[in-house]
Short mmCIF file of C-alpha atoms in Angstrom, two decimals:
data_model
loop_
_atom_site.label_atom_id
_atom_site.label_comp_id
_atom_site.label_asym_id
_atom_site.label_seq_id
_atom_site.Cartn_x
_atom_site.Cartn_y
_atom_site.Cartn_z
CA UNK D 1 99.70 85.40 72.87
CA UNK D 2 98.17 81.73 73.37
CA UNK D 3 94.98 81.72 75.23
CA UNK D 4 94.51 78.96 77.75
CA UNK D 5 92.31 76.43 77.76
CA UNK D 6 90.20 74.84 80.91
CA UNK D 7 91.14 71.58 82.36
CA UNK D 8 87.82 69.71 83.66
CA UNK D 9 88.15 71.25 87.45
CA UNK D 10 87.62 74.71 85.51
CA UNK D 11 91.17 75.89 86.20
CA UNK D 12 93.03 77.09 83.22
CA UNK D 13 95.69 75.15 82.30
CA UNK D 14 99.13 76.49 81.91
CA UNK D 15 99.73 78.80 79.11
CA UNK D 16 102.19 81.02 77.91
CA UNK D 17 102.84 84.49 76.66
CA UNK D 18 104.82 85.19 73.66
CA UNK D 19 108.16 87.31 73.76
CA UNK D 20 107.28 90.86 74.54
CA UNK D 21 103.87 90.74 75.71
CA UNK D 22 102.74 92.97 77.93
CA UNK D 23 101.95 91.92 81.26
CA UNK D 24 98.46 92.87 82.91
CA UNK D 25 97.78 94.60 85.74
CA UNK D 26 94.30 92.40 86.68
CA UNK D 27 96.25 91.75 90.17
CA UNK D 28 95.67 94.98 91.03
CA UNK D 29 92.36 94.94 90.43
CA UNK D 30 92.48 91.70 93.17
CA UNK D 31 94.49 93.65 95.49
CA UNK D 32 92.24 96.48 95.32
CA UNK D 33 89.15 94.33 96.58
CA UNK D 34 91.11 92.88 98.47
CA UNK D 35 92.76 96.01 100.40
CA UNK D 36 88.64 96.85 100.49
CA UNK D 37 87.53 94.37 102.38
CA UNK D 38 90.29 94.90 105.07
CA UNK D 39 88.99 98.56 105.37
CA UNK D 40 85.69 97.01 106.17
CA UNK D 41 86.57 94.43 108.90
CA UNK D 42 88.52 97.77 110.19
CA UNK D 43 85.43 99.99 109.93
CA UNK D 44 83.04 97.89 111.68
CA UNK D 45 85.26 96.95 114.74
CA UNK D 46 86.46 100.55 115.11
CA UNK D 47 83.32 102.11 115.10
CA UNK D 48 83.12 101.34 118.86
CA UNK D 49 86.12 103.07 119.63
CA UNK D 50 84.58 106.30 118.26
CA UNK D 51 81.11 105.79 119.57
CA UNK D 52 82.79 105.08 122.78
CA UNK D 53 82.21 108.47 124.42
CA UNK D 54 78.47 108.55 124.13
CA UNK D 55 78.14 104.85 124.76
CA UNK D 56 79.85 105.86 128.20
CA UNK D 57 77.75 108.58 129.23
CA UNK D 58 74.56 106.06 127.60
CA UNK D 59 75.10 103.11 129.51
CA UNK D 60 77.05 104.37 132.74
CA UNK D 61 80.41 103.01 131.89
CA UNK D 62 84.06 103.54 133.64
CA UNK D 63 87.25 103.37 131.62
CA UNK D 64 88.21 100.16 133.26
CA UNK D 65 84.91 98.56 132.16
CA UNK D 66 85.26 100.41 128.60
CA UNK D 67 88.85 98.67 128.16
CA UNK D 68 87.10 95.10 129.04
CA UNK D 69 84.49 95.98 126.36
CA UNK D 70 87.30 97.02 123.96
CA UNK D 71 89.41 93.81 124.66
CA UNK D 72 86.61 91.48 124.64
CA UNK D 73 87.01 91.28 120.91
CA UNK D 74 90.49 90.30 121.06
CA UNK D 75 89.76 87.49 123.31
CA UNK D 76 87.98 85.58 120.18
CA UNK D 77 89.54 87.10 117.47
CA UNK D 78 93.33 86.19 118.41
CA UNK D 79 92.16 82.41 119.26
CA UNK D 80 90.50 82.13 116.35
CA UNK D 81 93.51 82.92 114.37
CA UNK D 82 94.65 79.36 114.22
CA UNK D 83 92.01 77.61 112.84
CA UNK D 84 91.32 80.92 110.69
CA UNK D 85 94.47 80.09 108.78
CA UNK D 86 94.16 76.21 108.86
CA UNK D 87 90.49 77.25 107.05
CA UNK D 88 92.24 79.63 104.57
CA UNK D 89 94.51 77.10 103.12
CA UNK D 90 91.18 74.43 103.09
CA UNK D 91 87.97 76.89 102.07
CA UNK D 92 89.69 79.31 99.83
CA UNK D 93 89.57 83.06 99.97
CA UNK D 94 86.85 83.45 98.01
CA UNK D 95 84.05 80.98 100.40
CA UNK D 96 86.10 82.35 103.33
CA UNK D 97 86.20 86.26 102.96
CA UNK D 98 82.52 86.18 102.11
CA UNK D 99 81.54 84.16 104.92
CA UNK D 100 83.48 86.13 107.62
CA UNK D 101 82.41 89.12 105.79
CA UNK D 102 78.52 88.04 106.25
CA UNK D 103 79.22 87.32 109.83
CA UNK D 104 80.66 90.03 111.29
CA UNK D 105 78.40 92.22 109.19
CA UNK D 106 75.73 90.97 110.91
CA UNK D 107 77.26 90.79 114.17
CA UNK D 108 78.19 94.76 114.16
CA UNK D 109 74.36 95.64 112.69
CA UNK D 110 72.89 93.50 116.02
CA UNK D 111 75.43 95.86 118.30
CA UNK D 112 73.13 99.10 117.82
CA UNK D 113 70.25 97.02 119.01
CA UNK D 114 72.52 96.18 122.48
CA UNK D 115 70.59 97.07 125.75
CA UNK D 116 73.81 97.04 128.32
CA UNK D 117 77.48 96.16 128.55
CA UNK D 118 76.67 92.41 129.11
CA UNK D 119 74.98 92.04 125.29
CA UNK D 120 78.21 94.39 123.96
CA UNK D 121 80.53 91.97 125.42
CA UNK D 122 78.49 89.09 124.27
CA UNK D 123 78.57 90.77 120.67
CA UNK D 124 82.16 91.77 120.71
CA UNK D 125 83.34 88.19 121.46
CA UNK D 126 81.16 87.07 118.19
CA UNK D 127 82.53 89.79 116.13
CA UNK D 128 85.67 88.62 116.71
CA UNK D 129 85.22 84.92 115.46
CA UNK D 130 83.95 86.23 112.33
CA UNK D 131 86.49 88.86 111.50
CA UNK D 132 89.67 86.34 112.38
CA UNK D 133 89.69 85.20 108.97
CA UNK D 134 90.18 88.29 106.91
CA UNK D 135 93.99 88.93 107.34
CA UNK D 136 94.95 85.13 106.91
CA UNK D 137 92.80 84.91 103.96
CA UNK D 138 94.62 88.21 102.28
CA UNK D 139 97.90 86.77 102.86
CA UNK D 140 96.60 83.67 100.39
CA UNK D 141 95.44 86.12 98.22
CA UNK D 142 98.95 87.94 97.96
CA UNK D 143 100.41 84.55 97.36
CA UNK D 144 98.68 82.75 94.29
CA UNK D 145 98.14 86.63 93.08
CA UNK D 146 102.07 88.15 93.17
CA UNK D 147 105.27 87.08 92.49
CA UNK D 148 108.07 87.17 95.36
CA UNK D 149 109.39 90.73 94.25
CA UNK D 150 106.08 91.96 94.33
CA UNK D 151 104.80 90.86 97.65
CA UNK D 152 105.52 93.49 100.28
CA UNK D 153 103.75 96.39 98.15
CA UNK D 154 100.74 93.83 98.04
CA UNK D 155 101.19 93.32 101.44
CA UNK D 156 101.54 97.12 102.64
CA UNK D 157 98.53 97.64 100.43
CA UNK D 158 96.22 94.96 102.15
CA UNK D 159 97.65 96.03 105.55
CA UNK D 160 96.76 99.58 104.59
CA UNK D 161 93.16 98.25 104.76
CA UNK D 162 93.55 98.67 108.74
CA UNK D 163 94.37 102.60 108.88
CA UNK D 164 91.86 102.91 105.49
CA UNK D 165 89.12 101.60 107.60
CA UNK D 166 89.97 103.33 111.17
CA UNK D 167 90.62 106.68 109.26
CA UNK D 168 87.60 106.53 107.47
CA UNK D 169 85.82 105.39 110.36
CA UNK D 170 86.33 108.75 112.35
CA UNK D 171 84.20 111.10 110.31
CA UNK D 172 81.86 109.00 109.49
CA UNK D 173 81.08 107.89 112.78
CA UNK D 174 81.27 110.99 114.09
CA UNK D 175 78.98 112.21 112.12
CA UNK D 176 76.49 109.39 112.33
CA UNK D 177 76.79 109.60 116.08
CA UNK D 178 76.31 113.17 116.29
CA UNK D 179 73.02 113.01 113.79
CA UNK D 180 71.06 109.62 114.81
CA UNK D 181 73.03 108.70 117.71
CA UNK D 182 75.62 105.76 118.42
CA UNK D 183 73.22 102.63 117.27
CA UNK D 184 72.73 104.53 113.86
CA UNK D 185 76.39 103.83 113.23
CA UNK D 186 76.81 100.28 113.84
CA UNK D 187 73.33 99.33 111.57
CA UNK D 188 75.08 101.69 109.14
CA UNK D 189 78.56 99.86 109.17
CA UNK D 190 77.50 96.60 109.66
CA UNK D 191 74.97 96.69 106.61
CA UNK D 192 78.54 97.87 104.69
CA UNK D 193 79.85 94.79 105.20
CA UNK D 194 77.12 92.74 104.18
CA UNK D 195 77.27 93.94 101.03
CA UNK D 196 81.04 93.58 100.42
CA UNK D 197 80.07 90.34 101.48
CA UNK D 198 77.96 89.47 98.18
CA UNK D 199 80.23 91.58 95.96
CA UNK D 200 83.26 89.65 97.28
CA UNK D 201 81.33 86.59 96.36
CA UNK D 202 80.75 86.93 92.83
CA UNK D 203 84.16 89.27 92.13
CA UNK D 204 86.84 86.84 93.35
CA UNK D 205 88.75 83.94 91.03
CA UNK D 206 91.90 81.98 92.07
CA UNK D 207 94.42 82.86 89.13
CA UNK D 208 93.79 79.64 87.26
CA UNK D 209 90.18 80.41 87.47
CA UNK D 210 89.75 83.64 86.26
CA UNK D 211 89.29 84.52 82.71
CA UNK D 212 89.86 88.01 83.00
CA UNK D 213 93.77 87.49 83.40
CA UNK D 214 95.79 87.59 80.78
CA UNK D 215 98.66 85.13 79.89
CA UNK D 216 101.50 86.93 80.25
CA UNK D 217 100.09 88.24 83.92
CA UNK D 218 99.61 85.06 84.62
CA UNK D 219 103.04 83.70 83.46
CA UNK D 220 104.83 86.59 85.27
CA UNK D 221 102.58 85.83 88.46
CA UNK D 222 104.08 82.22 87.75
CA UNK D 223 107.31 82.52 87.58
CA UNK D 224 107.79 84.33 90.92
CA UNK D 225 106.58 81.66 92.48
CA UNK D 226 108.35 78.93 90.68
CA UNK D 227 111.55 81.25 91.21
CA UNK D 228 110.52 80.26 94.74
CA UNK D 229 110.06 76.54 94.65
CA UNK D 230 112.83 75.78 92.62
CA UNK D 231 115.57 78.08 94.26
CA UNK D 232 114.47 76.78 98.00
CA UNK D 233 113.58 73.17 97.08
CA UNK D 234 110.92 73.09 100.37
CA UNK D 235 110.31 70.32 102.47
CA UNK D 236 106.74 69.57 103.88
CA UNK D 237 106.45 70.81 107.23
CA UNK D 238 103.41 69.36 109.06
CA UNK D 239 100.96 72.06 110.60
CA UNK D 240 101.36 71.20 114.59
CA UNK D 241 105.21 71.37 113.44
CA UNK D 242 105.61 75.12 112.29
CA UNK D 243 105.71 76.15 116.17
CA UNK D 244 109.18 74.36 116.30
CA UNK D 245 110.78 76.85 114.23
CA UNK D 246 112.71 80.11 115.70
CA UNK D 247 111.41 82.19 112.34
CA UNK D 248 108.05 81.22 113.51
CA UNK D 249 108.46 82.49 116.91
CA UNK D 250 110.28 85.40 115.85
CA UNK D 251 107.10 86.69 113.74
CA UNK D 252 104.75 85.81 116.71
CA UNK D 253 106.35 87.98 119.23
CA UNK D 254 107.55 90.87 116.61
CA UNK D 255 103.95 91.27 115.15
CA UNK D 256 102.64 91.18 118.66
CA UNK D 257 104.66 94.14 119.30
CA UNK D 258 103.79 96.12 116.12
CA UNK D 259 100.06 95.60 116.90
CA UNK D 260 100.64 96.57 120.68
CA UNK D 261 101.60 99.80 119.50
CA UNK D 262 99.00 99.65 116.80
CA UNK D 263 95.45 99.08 118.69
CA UNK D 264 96.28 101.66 120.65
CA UNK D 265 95.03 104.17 117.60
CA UNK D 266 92.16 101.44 116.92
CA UNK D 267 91.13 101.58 120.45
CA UNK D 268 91.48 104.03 122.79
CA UNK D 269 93.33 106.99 120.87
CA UNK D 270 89.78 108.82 120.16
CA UNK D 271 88.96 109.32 123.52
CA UNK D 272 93.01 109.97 124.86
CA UNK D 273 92.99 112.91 121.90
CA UNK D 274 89.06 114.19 123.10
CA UNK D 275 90.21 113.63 126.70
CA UNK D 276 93.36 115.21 126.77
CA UNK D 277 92.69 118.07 124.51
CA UNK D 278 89.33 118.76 125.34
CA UNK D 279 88.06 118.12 122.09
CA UNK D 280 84.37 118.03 120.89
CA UNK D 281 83.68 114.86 118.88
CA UNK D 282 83.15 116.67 115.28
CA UNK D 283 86.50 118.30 115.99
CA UNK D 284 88.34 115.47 116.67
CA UNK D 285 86.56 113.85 113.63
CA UNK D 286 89.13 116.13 111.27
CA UNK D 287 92.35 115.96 113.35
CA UNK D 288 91.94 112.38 114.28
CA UNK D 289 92.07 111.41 110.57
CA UNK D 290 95.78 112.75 110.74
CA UNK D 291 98.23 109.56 111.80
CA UNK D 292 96.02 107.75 110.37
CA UNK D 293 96.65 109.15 106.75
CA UNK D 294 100.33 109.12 107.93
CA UNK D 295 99.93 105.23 108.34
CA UNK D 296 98.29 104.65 104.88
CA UNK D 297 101.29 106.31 103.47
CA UNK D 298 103.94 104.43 105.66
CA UNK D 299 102.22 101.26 104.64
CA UNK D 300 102.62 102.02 101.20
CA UNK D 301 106.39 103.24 101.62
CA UNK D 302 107.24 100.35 103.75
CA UNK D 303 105.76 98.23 100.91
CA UNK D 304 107.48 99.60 98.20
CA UNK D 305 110.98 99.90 99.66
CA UNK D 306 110.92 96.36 100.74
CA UNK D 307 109.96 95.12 96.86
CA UNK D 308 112.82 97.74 95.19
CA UNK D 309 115.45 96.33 97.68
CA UNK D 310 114.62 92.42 96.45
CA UNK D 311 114.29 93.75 92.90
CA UNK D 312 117.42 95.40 92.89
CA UNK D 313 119.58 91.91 94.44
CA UNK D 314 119.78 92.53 98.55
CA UNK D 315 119.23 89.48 100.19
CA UNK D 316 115.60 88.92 101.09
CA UNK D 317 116.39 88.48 104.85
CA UNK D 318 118.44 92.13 104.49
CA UNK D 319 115.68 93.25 102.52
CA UNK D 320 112.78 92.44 104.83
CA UNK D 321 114.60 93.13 108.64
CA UNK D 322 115.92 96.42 107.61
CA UNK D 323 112.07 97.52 107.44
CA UNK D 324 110.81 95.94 110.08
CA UNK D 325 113.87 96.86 112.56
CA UNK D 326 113.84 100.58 111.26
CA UNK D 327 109.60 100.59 111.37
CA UNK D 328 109.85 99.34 114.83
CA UNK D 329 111.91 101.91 116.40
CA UNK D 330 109.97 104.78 114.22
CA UNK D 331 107.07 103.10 115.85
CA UNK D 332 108.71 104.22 119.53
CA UNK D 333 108.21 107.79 118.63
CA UNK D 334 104.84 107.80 120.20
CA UNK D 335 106.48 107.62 123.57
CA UNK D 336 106.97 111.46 122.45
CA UNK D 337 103.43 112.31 122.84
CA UNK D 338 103.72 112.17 126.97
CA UNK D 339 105.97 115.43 126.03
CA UNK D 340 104.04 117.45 123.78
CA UNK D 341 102.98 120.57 124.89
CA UNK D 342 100.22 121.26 122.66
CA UNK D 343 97.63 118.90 120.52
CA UNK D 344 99.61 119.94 117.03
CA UNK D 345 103.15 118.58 118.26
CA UNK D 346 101.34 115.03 119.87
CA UNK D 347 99.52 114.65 116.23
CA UNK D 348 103.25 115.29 114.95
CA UNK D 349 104.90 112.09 117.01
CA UNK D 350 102.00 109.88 116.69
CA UNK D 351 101.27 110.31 112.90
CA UNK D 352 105.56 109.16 113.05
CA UNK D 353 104.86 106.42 115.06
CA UNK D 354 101.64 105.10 113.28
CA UNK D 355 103.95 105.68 110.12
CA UNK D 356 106.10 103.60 111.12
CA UNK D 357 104.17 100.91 112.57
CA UNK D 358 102.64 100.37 109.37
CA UNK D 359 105.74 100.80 107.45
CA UNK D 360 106.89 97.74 109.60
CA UNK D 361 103.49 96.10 108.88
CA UNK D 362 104.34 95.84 105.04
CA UNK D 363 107.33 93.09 105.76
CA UNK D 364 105.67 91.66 108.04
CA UNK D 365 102.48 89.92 106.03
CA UNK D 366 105.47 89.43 103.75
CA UNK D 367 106.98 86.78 105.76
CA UNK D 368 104.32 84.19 106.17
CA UNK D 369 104.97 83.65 102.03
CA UNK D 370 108.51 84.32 102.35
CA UNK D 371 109.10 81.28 104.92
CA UNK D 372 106.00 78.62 103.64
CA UNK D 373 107.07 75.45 103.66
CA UNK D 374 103.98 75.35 100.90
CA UNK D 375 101.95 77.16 98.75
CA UNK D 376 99.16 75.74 101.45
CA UNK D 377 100.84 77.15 104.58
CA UNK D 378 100.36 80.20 103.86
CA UNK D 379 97.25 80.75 105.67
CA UNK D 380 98.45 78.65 108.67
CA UNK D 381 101.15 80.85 109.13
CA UNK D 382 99.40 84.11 108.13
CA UNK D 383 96.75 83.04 111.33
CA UNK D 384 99.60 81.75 114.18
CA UNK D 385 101.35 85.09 113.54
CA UNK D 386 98.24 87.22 114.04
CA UNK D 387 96.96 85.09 116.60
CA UNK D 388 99.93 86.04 118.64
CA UNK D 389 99.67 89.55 117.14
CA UNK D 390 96.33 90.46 118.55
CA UNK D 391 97.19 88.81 121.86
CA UNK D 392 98.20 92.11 122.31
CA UNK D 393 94.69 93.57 121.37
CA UNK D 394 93.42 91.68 124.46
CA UNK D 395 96.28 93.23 126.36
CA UNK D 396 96.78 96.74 125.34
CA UNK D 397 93.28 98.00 125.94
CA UNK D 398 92.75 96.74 129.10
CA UNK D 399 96.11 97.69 131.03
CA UNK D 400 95.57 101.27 129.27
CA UNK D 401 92.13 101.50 130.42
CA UNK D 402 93.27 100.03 134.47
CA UNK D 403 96.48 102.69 134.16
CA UNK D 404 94.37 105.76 132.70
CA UNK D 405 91.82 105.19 135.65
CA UNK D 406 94.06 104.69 138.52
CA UNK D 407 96.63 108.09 136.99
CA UNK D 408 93.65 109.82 135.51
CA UNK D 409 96.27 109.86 132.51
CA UNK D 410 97.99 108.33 129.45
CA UNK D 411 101.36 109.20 129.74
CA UNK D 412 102.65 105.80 131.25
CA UNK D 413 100.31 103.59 128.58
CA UNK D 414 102.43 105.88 126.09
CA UNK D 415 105.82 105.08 127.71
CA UNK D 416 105.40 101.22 127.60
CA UNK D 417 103.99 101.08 123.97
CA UNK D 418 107.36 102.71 123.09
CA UNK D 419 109.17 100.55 124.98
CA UNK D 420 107.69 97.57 123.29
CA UNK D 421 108.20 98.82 120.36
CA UNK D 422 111.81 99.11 120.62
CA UNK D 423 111.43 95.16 122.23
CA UNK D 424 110.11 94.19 118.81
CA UNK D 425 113.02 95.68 116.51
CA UNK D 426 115.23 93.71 118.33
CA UNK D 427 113.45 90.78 118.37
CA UNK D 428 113.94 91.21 114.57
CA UNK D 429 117.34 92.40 114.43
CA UNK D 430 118.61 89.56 116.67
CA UNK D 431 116.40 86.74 116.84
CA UNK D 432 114.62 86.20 113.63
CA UNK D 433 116.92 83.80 111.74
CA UNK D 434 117.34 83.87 107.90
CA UNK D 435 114.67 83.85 105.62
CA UNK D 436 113.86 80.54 103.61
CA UNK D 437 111.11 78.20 103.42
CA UNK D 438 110.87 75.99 106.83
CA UNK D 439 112.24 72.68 106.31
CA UNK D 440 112.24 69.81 109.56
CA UNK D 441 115.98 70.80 110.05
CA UNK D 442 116.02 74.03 112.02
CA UNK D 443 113.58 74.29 115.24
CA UNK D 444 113.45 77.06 118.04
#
């Protein structure tokens, strides 16, 4: 194969692969840090949510004040979506997943030093601006590293960062809070992220960068994405701009409803399974890792059902709404839970639903790359869709924690995050419009 050469920015220039070559697998590697790095941003917010019970009983908290503490995050983190993406597209991923890593490192580390609910807050809200970038800057990552028929497995695999993370997180915790107490586990976390932080740093390349790629991997990385270009001939769509489009809309309030579903498992699902099921916290450390599993594997499925459906010919908008449609109303199983006799048969309905929500997931960080008007978009896109997203991480854990107080139960919270789940597959089955790079043509 040719090697190629370095143009005098220190990109490679374009090379190619002779007939036959064998194409790398170096993405992977990418995808792998990548997927890593999500698991951390996950670890260190969900640590609270585990912690919460002896942070309660510590500081004198009610639910209603715990749901405040729990939302206060989302208050930052959604609005800092927007320029999050605008930042991923400028910065890179490599300046910008170190940097956010760094921050919110440090951020969680300075939460076991808190001395009351006001400093938490105060934390929470900064922990927030410096884990916004993360899932904007993954979705650039996905782009410049995978071809279009590869995305949604790279996608699932990122997004399977989340569940990673908040499964991990249990045990760990757990165990942290039950041997040194709950400040031991955010200076243990936090200092986790600090260190992906400097590994991140000196890892990551952009494809024309690296010198550890091969030519044919990056040829075949090349030609998915001049597939792209050439088959949709995009028009530039100026940032401000993008909200005119219906597709645009269509993620924002379909992702909001995945994730309202969602942060109910990052935030308040350990104490609804110790609460309702009188479980001790080291118990609930093994059975609580359960739907989570179940959502690394649906993010995977979801992932690589969407890719063999675009391999195989079905139309990319086919392709992507039949998983997000079917995901969605998998998703509503957890409205089962209010049923279940026993704590076996509610593990059984919401490992299905948090199955399914990530199964869902794995199209959806799809789409930002699958409707950008340009390669530089992506990001922008990536951060209005999850800015909208975790609009309903600001609602979910408040109204949950008002409800559970005032019924001393979760069974309506349950009932309405089915219900919105079913809202969001047919948002998608009915709204979203077809699937092509955004052009000034068609608006909401």
């Amino acid at each position: 194969m040719e090697s190629d050469s370095l143009t005098s920015g220190g990109e490679r220039a374009p090379g190619r692969a002779t007939p036959g070559s064998k194409v790398g697998r170096y993405r992977y590697l990418v995808l792998a840090a990548v997927t890593l790095g999500i698991a951390v941003n996950y670890l260190d917010r969900a640590t609270i949510s585990v912690a919460l019970p002896d942070m309660e009983a510590d500081l004198g908290m009610s639910d209603a004040l715990a749901g405040v503490l729990l939302s206060s995050f989302f208050w930052t983190y959604s609005a800092a979506q927007l320029p999050a993406g605008f930042l991923a597209g400028r910065l890179g991923p490599r300046k910008l997943i170190a940097l956010s890593a760094l921050v919110f490192g440090a951020v969680t580390m300075l939460m076991g030093l808190a001395w009351g609910v006001g400093s938490l807050v105060v934390l929470r809200l900064l922990l927030g601006i410096g884990e916004a970038p993360a899932f904007p800057a993954a979705a650039q990552v996905v782009s410049e590293w995978f071809p279009k028929g590869e995305r949604s497995f790279a996608s699932g695999t990122f997004n399977n960062g989340n569940p990673i993370g908040s499964t991990l997180c249990i045990p760990l915790v757990a165990l942290l809070v039950a041997s040194f107490g709950w400040r031991a586990s955010f200076l243990v976390t936090g200092g986790l992220a600090v260190a992906y932080a400097v590994g991140w740093w000196f890892f990551y390349r952009s494809p024309r960068e690296s010198r550890r790629v091969g030519d044919a991997e990056l040829a075949h990385i090349r030609s998915g994405q001049e597939e792209r270009a050439d088959a949709e001939q995009p028009v530039a769509v100026s940032w401000k701009s993008l909200f005119r489009h219906r597709a645009v809309w269509s993620m924002m309030i379909g992702f909001f409803c995945i994730n309202f579903v969602a942060y109910f498992f990052i935030t308040w699902f350990p104490t609804y399974l110790v609460n309702t099921y009188d479980l001790t916290l080291l118990n609930f450390g093994f059975l609580g890792m359960v739907p989570g599993i179940a959502s690394m594997l649906g993010g995977w499925t979801g992932g690589l059902v969407s890719d063999w459906l675009v391999r195989r010919g079905t139309d990319l908008t086919t392709a992507r709404k039949g998983c997000l449609v079917g995901g969605l109303l998998g998703t509503s199983v957890i409205a089962l839970a209010v049923v279940s006799p026993g704590v076996g048969t509610a593990l059984v309905a919401l490992s299905v639903s948090y199955f399914s929500s990530t199964f869902a997931a794995a199209s959806v960080w799809c789409l930002p790359a699958d409707v950008a008007p340009t390669a530089a978009h992506v990001g922008s896109l990536g951060g209005i869709q999850n800015a909208a997203a975790n609009c309903a991480g600001i609602v979910s854990p408040i109204l949950i924690g008002v409800i559970t107080g005032i019924t001393s139960s979760f069974a309506v919270p349950l009932l309405i995050a089915g219900g919105v789940a079913v809202l969001g597959a047919l948002n998608y089955a009915f709204f979203m419009p077809r699937l092509r790079p955004l052009t000034t043509e068609e608006t909401a």
